[in-house]
Amino acid sequence: MEFTCLNRKALILVTVLCNFIMVSSLEVGFYSQTCPNAESIVSTVVQEALSAEQTVAAELLRLHFHDCFVEGCDGSILIDNGDDQEKNAFGHQGVGGFNIIEKAKARLEQVCPATVSCADIVALAARDAVVLSNGPSYEVLTGRRDGLVSNKSLANEMPEVNDSIQLLRSKFQKKGLNDKDLVLLSAAHTIGTTACFFMQKRLYEFPPHGGSDPSINPALLPDLKSMCPKGGNSERLPLDPGSERIFDDHILGNIKNGFGVIESDARLYDDSVTKRIIDAYVGIANIRGKALFNRDFAAAMVKMGLIGVKSGSDGEIRRVCNAFN
Ligand code: HEM
Ligand SMILES: *[C@@H]1O[C@H](CO)[C@@H](O)[C@H](O)[C@H]1NC(C)=O
Ligand SMILES: *[C@@H]1O[C@H](CO)[C@@H](O)[C@H](O)[C@H]1NC(C)=O
């Protein structure tokens, strides 16, 4: 099937059709015959982890994003195989949740050995983390296979906190994600925290004149500075001040009002297109608006979960998530 699609790439219509066919090689409930409890096992493990430490919800959500943006959603970020491993890439700093994925994998191996991919566990765990943070539920397409490559040199396409809106947009476009997806997926910052490491430039050396980013609301700036002193690195502060544990659309209002914490979120309000998208969600400040945001976020997550997926006989099903078979 892949071969046919490559041959016909010149025909836009056919390419669209081929993309659709390749995409549809994932399906909801891929393990319903081979491992009927796969999804409930993953969600139990995520639930256990969250009841011990609620902050890992954000880690699991972020992990899926970082997995998908390098080599596709194929578990390449999970591998431990030396200095060159993808996990060590600069752009993956602070990514976590690996032990939870490994724990789910171990339980799955007991029940249905060599069946459920680590890439699918990552995708399912991200969904469960959203649900358990009070966010929307959605069906996860499954059937991903695990990748055979993990190298930090492949992580150059990770969006960076100091990227311009144009660069963020083009990095997302390269993955098949549009401006609306960029806004909605950035809204994942409704939960979780950032290390002060990522705030230094924005607070103290903002180009071109130094000092702090003028787009930070003056009512927030002193707080940010006291939580993140100059030279501070490992202190952590909420990405969505006031609502960092609940998954909701509060972050978009924060971004609109200059209360966005990391620079890439703030940049979304500099551009007329992404600004309009934010304004549209913030403008419907009622239950219908929240439902719309939830629905659209879920759709964007499903789309992100399809980036570069391997299926059929590509890749492998790992026995453990941090090593190739
Ligand atoms: C638009 C490009 C993006 C940039 C530049 C970006 C950057 C960052 C940075 C710098 C942090 C702080 C990391 C730390 O200190 O541990 C962070 C945290 C986080 N990011 Fe993003 N991010 C982006 C998009 C996304 C997307 C698409 C998702 C998921 C759909 C996501 C989910 C998260 C979550 C949940 C956290 C909190 C992690 C925690 O509390 O441990 N981010 N992001
Ligand atoms: C990772 O990629 C670099 C650059 O292409 C290469 O030199 C290195 O050998 C690779 N490492 C592994 C373990 O494959
Ligand atoms: C963002 O920061 C990284 C690391 O400090 C740097 O390499 C890169 O050039 C910066 N990008 C921009 C657009 O300033």
mmCIF file of C-alpha atoms and ligand atoms in Angstrom:
data_model
loop_
_atom_site.group_PDB
_atom_site.id
_atom_site.type_symbol
_atom_site.label_atom_id
_atom_site.label_comp_id
_atom_site.label_asym_id
_atom_site.label_seq_id
_atom_site.Cartn_x
_atom_site.Cartn_y
_atom_site.Cartn_z
ATOM 1 C CA MET A 1 0.000 0.000 0.000
ATOM 2 C CA GLU A 2 2.815 2.334 0.888
ATOM 3 C CA PHE A 3 4.522 1.575 -2.393
ATOM 4 C CA THR A 4 1.452 2.486 -4.428
ATOM 5 C CA CYS A 5 1.064 5.717 -2.557
ATOM 6 C CA LEU A 6 4.647 6.751 -3.156
ATOM 7 C CA ASN A 7 4.303 6.068 -6.868
ATOM 8 C CA ARG A 8 1.264 8.248 -7.169
ATOM 9 C CA LYS A 9 2.446 11.071 -5.000
ATOM 10 C CA ALA A 10 2.273 13.518 -7.904
ATOM 11 C CA LEU A 11 -1.493 13.356 -7.953
ATOM 12 C CA ILE A 12 -2.713 15.476 -5.111
ATOM 13 C CA LEU A 13 -6.108 13.841 -4.933
ATOM 14 C CA VAL A 14 -4.648 10.377 -4.812
ATOM 15 C CA THR A 15 -2.125 11.459 -2.211
ATOM 16 C CA VAL A 16 -4.945 12.675 -0.023
ATOM 17 C CA LEU A 17 -6.682 9.348 -0.522
ATOM 18 C CA CYS A 18 -3.474 7.460 0.233
ATOM 19 C CA ASN A 19 -2.897 9.487 3.361
ATOM 20 C CA PHE A 20 -6.370 8.599 4.415
ATOM 21 C CA ILE A 21 -5.797 4.926 3.772
ATOM 22 C CA MET A 22 -2.488 4.930 5.629
ATOM 23 C CA VAL A 23 -4.023 6.837 8.482
ATOM 24 C CA SER A 24 -6.877 4.386 8.690
ATOM 25 C CA SER A 25 -4.441 1.545 9.354
ATOM 26 C CA LEU A 26 -4.823 2.658 12.948
ATOM 27 C CA GLU A 27 -8.216 2.019 14.460
ATOM 28 C CA VAL A 28 -10.150 2.519 17.637
ATOM 29 C CA GLY A 29 -9.926 -0.673 19.671
ATOM 30 C CA PHE A 30 -7.053 -2.213 17.697
ATOM 31 C CA TYR A 31 -6.416 -4.578 20.642
ATOM 32 C CA SER A 32 -10.054 -5.522 21.243
ATOM 33 C CA GLN A 33 -9.429 -9.115 20.118
ATOM 34 C CA THR A 34 -5.738 -9.556 20.950
ATOM 35 C CA CYS A 35 -5.658 -7.810 24.329
ATOM 36 C CA PRO A 36 -9.156 -6.755 25.354
ATOM 37 C CA ASN A 37 -8.038 -5.191 28.623
ATOM 38 C CA ALA A 38 -5.177 -3.205 27.118
ATOM 39 C CA GLU A 39 -6.788 0.196 27.521
ATOM 40 C CA SER A 40 -8.107 -0.454 31.000
ATOM 41 C CA ILE A 41 -4.710 -1.735 32.149
ATOM 42 C CA VAL A 42 -3.048 1.453 30.932
ATOM 43 C CA SER A 43 -5.656 3.653 32.563
ATOM 44 C CA THR A 44 -5.349 1.773 35.863
ATOM 45 C CA VAL A 45 -1.602 2.332 35.903
ATOM 46 C CA VAL A 46 -2.043 6.018 35.059
ATOM 47 C CA GLN A 47 -4.691 6.351 37.759
ATOM 48 C CA GLU A 48 -2.385 4.777 40.342
ATOM 49 C CA ALA A 49 0.471 7.058 39.347
ATOM 50 C CA LEU A 50 -1.707 10.155 39.542
ATOM 51 C CA SER A 51 -3.128 9.301 42.912
ATOM 52 C CA ALA A 52 0.419 9.149 44.242
ATOM 53 C CA GLU A 53 1.566 12.307 42.414
ATOM 54 C CA GLN A 54 -0.925 14.370 40.472
ATOM 55 C CA THR A 55 1.741 16.346 38.597
ATOM 56 C CA VAL A 56 2.637 13.350 36.462
ATOM 57 C CA ALA A 57 -0.520 13.942 34.395
ATOM 58 C CA ALA A 58 1.270 16.853 32.746
ATOM 59 C CA GLU A 59 4.386 14.757 32.204
ATOM 60 C CA LEU A 60 2.415 12.083 30.392
ATOM 61 C CA LEU A 61 0.661 14.594 28.174
ATOM 62 C CA ARG A 62 3.947 16.262 27.267
ATOM 63 C CA LEU A 63 5.625 12.917 26.646
ATOM 64 C CA HIS A 64 3.170 12.084 23.852
ATOM 65 C CA PHE A 65 3.887 15.414 22.121
ATOM 66 C CA HIS A 66 7.641 14.909 22.318
ATOM 67 C CA ASP A 67 7.338 11.331 21.105
ATOM 68 C CA CYS A 68 5.231 12.333 18.096
ATOM 69 C CA PHE A 69 7.382 15.258 16.943
ATOM 70 C CA VAL A 70 10.537 13.189 16.493
ATOM 71 C CA GLU A 71 10.372 10.207 14.129
ATOM 72 C CA GLY A 72 6.585 10.092 14.551
ATOM 73 C CA CYS A 73 4.596 8.640 17.448
ATOM 74 C CA ASP A 74 6.724 5.523 17.704
ATOM 75 C CA GLY A 75 8.144 5.399 21.213
ATOM 76 C CA SER A 76 11.599 6.494 19.982
ATOM 77 C CA ILE A 77 11.942 8.841 22.948
ATOM 78 C CA LEU A 78 11.655 5.952 25.426
ATOM 79 C CA ILE A 79 14.864 4.180 24.441
ATOM 80 C CA ASP A 80 17.912 4.051 26.723
ATOM 81 C CA ASN A 81 20.879 3.062 24.607
ATOM 82 C CA GLY A 82 23.693 5.426 25.371
ATOM 83 C CA ASP A 83 24.808 9.004 24.889
ATOM 84 C CA ASP A 84 23.165 9.385 21.483
ATOM 85 C CA GLN A 85 19.698 8.303 22.623
ATOM 86 C CA GLU A 86 16.932 10.659 21.547
ATOM 87 C CA LYS A 87 15.936 11.317 25.151
ATOM 88 C CA ASN A 88 19.185 13.283 25.574
ATOM 89 C CA ALA A 89 18.257 15.855 22.934
ATOM 90 C CA PHE A 90 18.287 19.485 24.102
ATOM 91 C CA GLY A 91 14.683 19.908 22.983
ATOM 92 C CA HIS A 92 13.515 17.083 25.255
ATOM 93 C CA GLN A 93 14.739 18.654 28.479
ATOM 94 C CA GLY A 94 12.501 17.943 31.428
ATOM 95 C CA VAL A 95 10.434 15.278 29.655
ATOM 96 C CA GLY A 96 9.319 12.557 32.062
ATOM 97 C CA GLY A 97 6.776 9.872 32.754
ATOM 98 C CA PHE A 98 8.954 7.069 31.400
ATOM 99 C CA ASN A 99 8.604 4.892 34.473
ATOM 100 C CA ILE A 100 4.826 4.967 34.219
ATOM 101 C CA ILE A 101 4.916 3.825 30.593
ATOM 102 C CA GLU A 102 7.329 1.060 31.576
ATOM 103 C CA LYS A 103 5.067 -0.044 34.405
ATOM 104 C CA ALA A 104 2.042 -0.269 32.099
ATOM 105 C CA LYS A 105 4.115 -2.210 29.598
ATOM 106 C CA ALA A 106 5.230 -4.695 32.240
ATOM 107 C CA ARG A 107 1.627 -5.334 33.247
ATOM 108 C CA LEU A 108 0.544 -5.711 29.644
ATOM 109 C CA GLU A 109 3.352 -8.194 28.967
ATOM 110 C CA GLN A 110 2.006 -10.404 31.743
ATOM 111 C CA VAL A 111 -1.441 -10.553 30.186
ATOM 112 C CA CYS A 112 -0.728 -10.303 26.462
ATOM 113 C CA PRO A 113 2.966 -10.642 25.682
ATOM 114 C CA ALA A 114 4.467 -8.896 22.654
ATOM 115 C CA THR A 115 1.145 -7.392 21.651
ATOM 116 C CA VAL A 116 0.723 -3.775 22.715
ATOM 117 C CA SER A 117 3.220 -1.219 21.408
ATOM 118 C CA CYS A 118 4.927 1.292 23.655
ATOM 119 C CA ALA A 119 3.905 4.049 21.225
ATOM 120 C CA ASP A 120 0.249 3.147 21.827
ATOM 121 C CA ILE A 121 0.784 3.072 25.588
ATOM 122 C CA VAL A 122 2.158 6.628 25.384
ATOM 123 C CA ALA A 123 -0.866 7.779 23.355
ATOM 124 C CA LEU A 124 -3.342 6.077 25.693
ATOM 125 C CA ALA A 125 -1.621 7.370 28.821
ATOM 126 C CA ALA A 126 -1.780 10.944 27.476
ATOM 127 C CA ARG A 127 -5.533 10.595 26.939
ATOM 128 C CA ASP A 128 -6.002 9.119 30.407
ATOM 129 C CA ALA A 129 -3.949 11.930 31.939
ATOM 130 C CA VAL A 130 -6.206 14.500 30.268
ATOM 131 C CA VAL A 131 -9.356 12.728 31.431
ATOM 132 C CA LEU A 132 -8.069 12.405 34.993
ATOM 133 C CA SER A 133 -7.273 16.129 35.009
ATOM 134 C CA ASN A 134 -10.903 16.901 34.276
ATOM 135 C CA GLY A 135 -10.356 17.288 30.525
ATOM 136 C CA PRO A 136 -12.249 15.703 27.651
ATOM 137 C CA SER A 137 -12.223 12.022 26.869
ATOM 138 C CA TYR A 138 -11.730 10.787 23.333
ATOM 139 C CA GLU A 139 -11.171 7.540 21.481
ATOM 140 C CA VAL A 140 -7.504 6.847 20.795
ATOM 141 C CA LEU A 141 -6.677 5.270 17.456
ATOM 142 C CA THR A 142 -4.319 2.377 18.147
ATOM 143 C CA GLY A 143 -2.142 -0.021 16.177
ATOM 144 C CA ARG A 144 1.079 2.020 16.201
ATOM 145 C CA ARG A 145 4.310 0.040 16.031
ATOM 146 C CA ASP A 146 7.488 0.916 17.885
ATOM 147 C CA GLY A 147 10.339 2.546 15.993
ATOM 148 C CA LEU A 148 13.794 1.089 15.483
ATOM 149 C CA VAL A 149 15.747 4.338 15.695
ATOM 150 C CA SER A 150 16.476 6.635 18.623
ATOM 151 C CA ASN A 151 19.050 9.353 18.113
ATOM 152 C CA LYS A 152 19.213 12.826 19.604
ATOM 153 C CA SER A 153 20.463 14.159 16.278
ATOM 154 C CA LEU A 154 16.938 13.631 14.916
ATOM 155 C CA ALA A 155 15.288 15.970 17.418
ATOM 156 C CA ASN A 156 15.992 19.260 15.636
ATOM 157 C CA GLU A 157 12.368 19.702 14.698
ATOM 158 C CA MET A 158 11.195 20.093 18.273
ATOM 159 C CA PRO A 159 9.562 23.492 18.752
ATOM 160 C CA GLU A 160 11.528 25.647 21.173
ATOM 161 C CA VAL A 161 10.243 28.014 23.766
ATOM 162 C CA ASN A 162 11.922 30.997 22.105
ATOM 163 C CA ASP A 163 10.826 30.189 18.544
ATOM 164 C CA SER A 164 9.001 32.956 16.700
ATOM 165 C CA ILE A 165 5.360 32.396 15.833
ATOM 166 C CA GLN A 166 6.427 31.864 12.204
ATOM 167 C CA LEU A 167 8.840 29.131 13.246
ATOM 168 C CA LEU A 168 6.330 27.474 15.565
ATOM 169 C CA ARG A 169 3.797 27.540 12.743
ATOM 170 C CA SER A 170 6.185 26.023 10.221
ATOM 171 C CA LYS A 171 7.364 23.315 12.628
ATOM 172 C CA PHE A 172 3.732 22.317 13.191
ATOM 173 C CA GLN A 173 2.926 22.547 9.484
ATOM 174 C CA LYS A 174 5.775 20.132 8.739
ATOM 175 C CA LYS A 175 3.928 17.642 10.932
ATOM 176 C CA GLY A 176 0.608 18.246 9.191
ATOM 177 C CA LEU A 177 -0.755 20.476 11.944
ATOM 178 C CA ASN A 178 -2.356 23.850 11.177
ATOM 179 C CA ASP A 179 -2.657 27.091 13.158
ATOM 180 C CA LYS A 180 -5.746 25.899 14.951
ATOM 181 C CA ASP A 181 -3.939 22.731 16.016
ATOM 182 C CA LEU A 182 -0.995 24.851 17.191
ATOM 183 C CA VAL A 183 -3.265 26.916 19.433
ATOM 184 C CA LEU A 184 -5.277 23.976 20.740
ATOM 185 C CA LEU A 185 -2.261 21.770 21.402
ATOM 186 C CA SER A 186 -0.392 24.608 23.106
ATOM 187 C CA ALA A 187 -3.427 24.811 25.359
ATOM 188 C CA ALA A 188 -2.124 21.541 26.818
ATOM 189 C CA HIS A 189 -0.181 24.000 28.980
ATOM 190 C CA THR A 190 -3.419 24.285 30.937
ATOM 191 C CA ILE A 191 -1.775 21.732 33.216
ATOM 192 C CA GLY A 192 1.763 21.478 34.445
ATOM 193 C CA THR A 193 4.775 23.575 35.167
ATOM 194 C CA THR A 194 7.942 24.909 33.613
ATOM 195 C CA ALA A 195 11.439 25.007 34.990
ATOM 196 C CA CYS A 196 12.800 28.523 35.455
ATOM 197 C CA PHE A 197 15.510 27.518 33.037
ATOM 198 C CA PHE A 198 13.025 28.202 30.230
ATOM 199 C CA MET A 199 12.094 31.616 31.632
ATOM 200 C CA GLN A 200 15.470 33.287 31.873
ATOM 201 C CA LYS A 201 15.499 34.902 28.457
ATOM 202 C CA ARG A 202 11.912 36.065 28.716
ATOM 203 C CA LEU A 203 12.421 37.626 32.128
ATOM 204 C CA TYR A 204 15.948 39.000 32.006
ATOM 205 C CA GLU A 205 17.488 39.031 28.536
ATOM 206 C CA PHE A 206 14.625 39.561 26.175
ATOM 207 C CA PRO A 207 15.804 40.692 22.753
ATOM 208 C CA PRO A 208 16.502 43.197 21.392
ATOM 209 C CA HIS A 209 17.025 45.416 24.449
ATOM 210 C CA GLY A 210 17.319 42.999 27.358
ATOM 211 C CA GLY A 211 15.013 43.251 30.357
ATOM 212 C CA SER A 212 11.740 41.373 30.228
ATOM 213 C CA ASP A 213 9.273 40.612 27.467
ATOM 214 C CA PRO A 214 6.934 43.647 27.283
ATOM 215 C CA SER A 215 3.998 41.365 26.514
ATOM 216 C CA ILE A 216 4.026 40.050 30.106
ATOM 217 C CA ASN A 217 1.178 41.669 32.033
ATOM 218 C CA PRO A 218 2.685 44.042 34.642
ATOM 219 C CA ALA A 219 0.445 42.389 37.225
ATOM 220 C CA LEU A 220 2.172 39.066 36.619
ATOM 221 C CA LEU A 221 5.766 40.171 36.101
ATOM 222 C CA PRO A 222 6.786 40.639 39.769
ATOM 223 C CA ASP A 223 5.425 37.168 40.605
ATOM 224 C CA LEU A 224 7.323 35.566 37.759
ATOM 225 C CA LYS A 225 10.510 37.338 38.758
ATOM 226 C CA SER A 226 10.254 36.368 42.386
ATOM 227 C CA MET A 227 9.531 32.746 41.521
ATOM 228 C CA CYS A 228 12.286 32.717 38.900
ATOM 229 C CA PRO A 229 15.212 34.827 40.041
ATOM 230 C CA LYS A 230 17.903 35.657 37.536
ATOM 231 C CA GLY A 231 20.083 32.615 37.032
ATOM 232 C CA GLY A 232 17.419 30.335 38.493
ATOM 233 C CA ASN A 233 17.091 26.975 36.791
ATOM 234 C CA SER A 234 15.277 24.202 38.534
ATOM 235 C CA GLU A 235 12.523 26.097 40.379
ATOM 236 C CA ARG A 236 9.174 25.320 38.782
ATOM 237 C CA LEU A 237 6.196 27.522 38.150
ATOM 238 C CA PRO A 238 2.726 26.880 36.724
ATOM 239 C CA LEU A 239 2.179 27.361 32.997
ATOM 240 C CA ASP A 240 -1.447 28.362 33.603
ATOM 241 C CA PRO A 241 -1.377 30.477 36.770
ATOM 242 C CA GLY A 242 -4.540 30.021 38.787
ATOM 243 C CA SER A 243 -5.632 26.749 37.212
ATOM 244 C CA GLU A 244 -2.567 24.576 36.764
ATOM 245 C CA ARG A 245 -4.050 21.298 37.941
ATOM 246 C CA ILE A 246 -7.349 21.402 36.102
ATOM 247 C CA PHE A 247 -7.537 20.780 32.397
ATOM 248 C CA ASP A 248 -9.625 23.647 30.994
ATOM 249 C CA ASP A 249 -9.580 26.563 28.561
ATOM 250 C CA HIS A 250 -8.420 29.008 31.247
ATOM 251 C CA ILE A 251 -4.964 29.066 29.629
ATOM 252 C CA LEU A 252 -6.346 30.770 26.513
ATOM 253 C CA GLY A 253 -7.744 33.620 28.587
ATOM 254 C CA ASN A 254 -4.398 33.877 30.331
ATOM 255 C CA ILE A 255 -2.579 34.093 27.008
ATOM 256 C CA LYS A 256 -4.985 36.781 25.793
ATOM 257 C CA ASN A 257 -4.449 38.835 28.940
ATOM 258 C CA GLY A 258 -0.670 38.640 29.079
ATOM 259 C CA PHE A 259 -0.671 35.976 31.779
ATOM 260 C CA GLY A 260 0.823 33.323 29.523
ATOM 261 C CA VAL A 261 3.970 32.107 31.256
ATOM 262 C CA ILE A 262 6.219 30.641 28.598
ATOM 263 C CA GLU A 263 7.214 32.667 25.618
ATOM 264 C CA SER A 264 5.845 30.330 22.939
ATOM 265 C CA ASP A 265 2.376 30.608 24.463
ATOM 266 C CA ALA A 266 2.606 34.402 24.556
ATOM 267 C CA ARG A 267 3.709 34.498 20.909
ATOM 268 C CA LEU A 268 0.391 32.920 19.917
ATOM 269 C CA TYR A 269 -1.265 36.232 20.676
ATOM 270 C CA ASP A 270 1.144 38.259 18.500
ATOM 271 C CA ASP A 271 -0.071 36.845 15.233
ATOM 272 C CA SER A 272 -3.388 37.858 13.720
ATOM 273 C CA VAL A 273 -4.424 34.335 12.748
ATOM 274 C CA THR A 274 -3.622 32.585 16.026
ATOM 275 C CA LYS A 275 -4.954 35.601 17.940
ATOM 276 C CA ARG A 276 -8.300 35.257 16.191
ATOM 277 C CA ILE A 277 -8.422 31.550 17.083
ATOM 278 C CA ILE A 278 -7.748 32.315 20.765
ATOM 279 C CA ASP A 279 -10.293 35.143 20.781
ATOM 280 C CA ALA A 280 -12.925 32.845 19.331
ATOM 281 C CA TYR A 281 -12.625 30.350 22.212
ATOM 282 C CA VAL A 282 -12.276 32.991 24.896
ATOM 283 C CA GLY A 283 -15.253 34.837 23.425
ATOM 284 C CA ILE A 284 -17.649 31.986 24.097
ATOM 285 C CA ALA A 285 -17.330 32.085 27.855
ATOM 286 C CA ASN A 286 -20.115 29.663 28.604
ATOM 287 C CA ILE A 287 -20.690 25.945 28.796
ATOM 288 C CA ARG A 288 -21.028 25.675 25.040
ATOM 289 C CA GLY A 289 -17.666 27.371 24.575
ATOM 290 C CA LYS A 290 -16.003 24.942 26.944
ATOM 291 C CA ALA A 291 -17.567 22.000 25.145
ATOM 292 C CA LEU A 292 -16.311 23.363 21.845
ATOM 293 C CA PHE A 293 -12.797 23.780 23.217
ATOM 294 C CA ASN A 294 -12.854 20.261 24.647
ATOM 295 C CA ARG A 295 -14.074 18.768 21.389
ATOM 296 C CA ASP A 296 -11.516 20.642 19.296
ATOM 297 C CA PHE A 297 -8.638 19.866 21.671
ATOM 298 C CA ALA A 298 -9.510 16.174 21.498
ATOM 299 C CA ALA A 299 -9.582 16.296 17.689
ATOM 300 C CA ALA A 300 -6.180 18.004 17.631
ATOM 301 C CA MET A 301 -4.766 15.319 19.954
ATOM 302 C CA VAL A 302 -6.043 12.576 17.658
ATOM 303 C CA LYS A 303 -4.390 14.358 14.734
ATOM 304 C CA MET A 304 -1.096 14.763 16.607
ATOM 305 C CA GLY A 305 -1.250 11.074 17.505
ATOM 306 C CA LEU A 306 -1.129 10.171 13.828
ATOM 307 C CA ILE A 307 2.143 11.929 13.021
ATOM 308 C CA GLY A 308 4.487 9.547 11.224
ATOM 309 C CA VAL A 309 2.952 6.436 12.731
ATOM 310 C CA LYS A 310 4.328 3.041 11.796
ATOM 311 C CA SER A 311 1.860 0.222 11.331
ATOM 312 C CA GLY A 312 1.440 -3.181 9.745
ATOM 313 C CA SER A 313 4.848 -4.816 9.550
ATOM 314 C CA ASP A 314 6.921 -1.655 10.085
ATOM 315 C CA GLY A 315 8.873 -1.345 13.310
ATOM 316 C CA GLU A 316 8.288 -3.805 16.115
ATOM 317 C CA ILE A 317 6.374 -4.444 19.302
ATOM 318 C CA ARG A 318 8.957 -3.972 22.034
ATOM 319 C CA ARG A 319 9.162 -6.302 25.037
ATOM 320 C CA VAL A 320 10.241 -3.422 27.238
ATOM 321 C CA CYS A 321 9.803 0.196 26.291
ATOM 322 C CA ASN A 322 13.318 1.439 26.915
ATOM 323 C CA ALA A 323 15.116 -1.058 24.673
ATOM 324 C CA PHE A 324 14.800 -2.376 21.140
ATOM 325 C CA ASN A 325 14.035 -6.111 20.961
HETATM 326 C C1 HEM B 1 4.128 24.918 20.669
HETATM 327 C C2 HEM B 1 5.270 24.397 21.004
HETATM 328 C C3 HEM B 1 5.603 24.036 22.409
HETATM 329 C C4 HEM B 1 6.645 24.529 23.133
HETATM 330 C C5 HEM B 1 7.684 25.500 22.666
HETATM 331 C C6 HEM B 1 6.556 23.922 24.439
HETATM 332 C C7 HEM B 1 7.456 24.158 25.457
HETATM 333 C C8 HEM B 1 7.320 23.692 26.741
HETATM 334 C C9 HEM B 1 8.225 23.967 27.824
HETATM 335 C C10 HEM B 1 9.483 24.797 27.720
HETATM 336 C C11 HEM B 1 7.742 23.361 28.929
HETATM 337 C C12 HEM B 1 8.384 23.311 30.319
HETATM 338 C C13 HEM B 1 9.129 22.000 30.451
HETATM 339 C C14 HEM B 1 9.785 21.772 31.783
HETATM 340 O O1 HEM B 1 10.398 22.685 32.329
HETATM 341 O O2 HEM B 1 9.703 20.631 32.300
HETATM 342 C C15 HEM B 1 6.541 22.690 28.559
HETATM 343 C C16 HEM B 1 5.754 21.964 29.406
HETATM 344 C C17 HEM B 1 4.645 21.251 29.016
HETATM 345 N N1 HEM B 1 4.215 21.066 27.721
HETATM 346 FE FE1 HEM B 1 4.794 22.123 26.122
HETATM 347 N N2 HEM B 1 5.489 23.102 24.493
HETATM 348 C C18 HEM B 1 4.867 23.125 23.275
HETATM 349 C C19 HEM B 1 3.772 22.401 22.890
HETATM 350 C C20 HEM B 1 3.170 21.437 23.660
HETATM 351 C C21 HEM B 1 2.203 20.479 23.190
HETATM 352 C C22 HEM B 1 1.746 20.359 21.746
HETATM 353 C C23 HEM B 1 1.843 19.719 24.249
HETATM 354 C C24 HEM B 1 0.889 18.561 24.317
HETATM 355 C C25 HEM B 1 -0.130 18.395 23.508
HETATM 356 C C26 HEM B 1 2.568 20.227 25.397
HETATM 357 C C27 HEM B 1 2.416 19.773 26.689
HETATM 358 C C28 HEM B 1 3.121 20.254 27.767
HETATM 359 C C29 HEM B 1 2.796 19.946 29.157
HETATM 360 C C30 HEM B 1 1.608 19.136 29.641
HETATM 361 C C31 HEM B 1 3.774 20.563 29.929
HETATM 362 C C32 HEM B 1 3.931 20.510 31.464
HETATM 363 C C33 HEM B 1 4.933 19.429 31.811
HETATM 364 C C34 HEM B 1 5.131 19.200 33.297
HETATM 365 O O3 HEM B 1 4.484 19.825 34.133
HETATM 366 O O4 HEM B 1 5.958 18.315 33.625
HETATM 367 N N3 HEM B 1 3.381 21.234 24.998
HETATM 368 N N4 HEM B 1 6.298 22.911 27.217
HETATM 369 C C1 LIG B 2 23.338 9.224 15.802
HETATM 370 O O1 LIG B 2 23.424 10.098 14.693
HETATM 371 C C2 LIG B 2 24.728 10.649 14.489
HETATM 372 C C3 LIG B 2 24.631 11.671 13.399
HETATM 373 O O2 LIG B 2 23.967 11.182 12.276
HETATM 374 C C4 LIG B 2 25.704 9.506 14.171
HETATM 375 O O3 LIG B 2 26.990 10.024 14.007
HETATM 376 C C5 LIG B 2 25.671 8.521 15.340
HETATM 377 O O4 LIG B 2 26.491 7.400 15.040
HETATM 378 C C6 LIG B 2 24.254 8.045 15.626
HETATM 379 N N1 LIG B 2 24.264 7.222 16.833
HETATM 380 C C7 LIG B 2 23.734 5.992 16.908
HETATM 381 C C8 LIG B 2 23.837 5.294 18.206
HETATM 382 O O5 LIG B 2 23.181 5.463 15.958
HETATM 383 C C1 LIG B 3 16.441 29.690 21.068
HETATM 384 O O1 LIG B 3 17.319 29.203 22.040
HETATM 385 C C2 LIG B 3 18.210 28.219 21.579
HETATM 386 C C3 LIG B 3 18.971 27.675 22.745
HETATM 387 O O2 LIG B 3 19.353 28.658 23.665
HETATM 388 C C4 LIG B 3 19.117 28.842 20.526
HETATM 389 O O3 LIG B 3 19.992 27.855 20.028
HETATM 390 C C5 LIG B 3 18.237 29.373 19.385
HETATM 391 O O4 LIG B 3 19.032 30.039 18.432
HETATM 392 C C6 LIG B 3 17.193 30.321 19.919
HETATM 393 N N1 LIG B 3 16.265 30.635 18.844
HETATM 394 C C7 LIG B 3 15.864 31.873 18.581
HETATM 395 C C8 LIG B 3 14.845 31.993 17.475
HETATM 396 O O5 LIG B 3 16.272 32.827 19.190
#
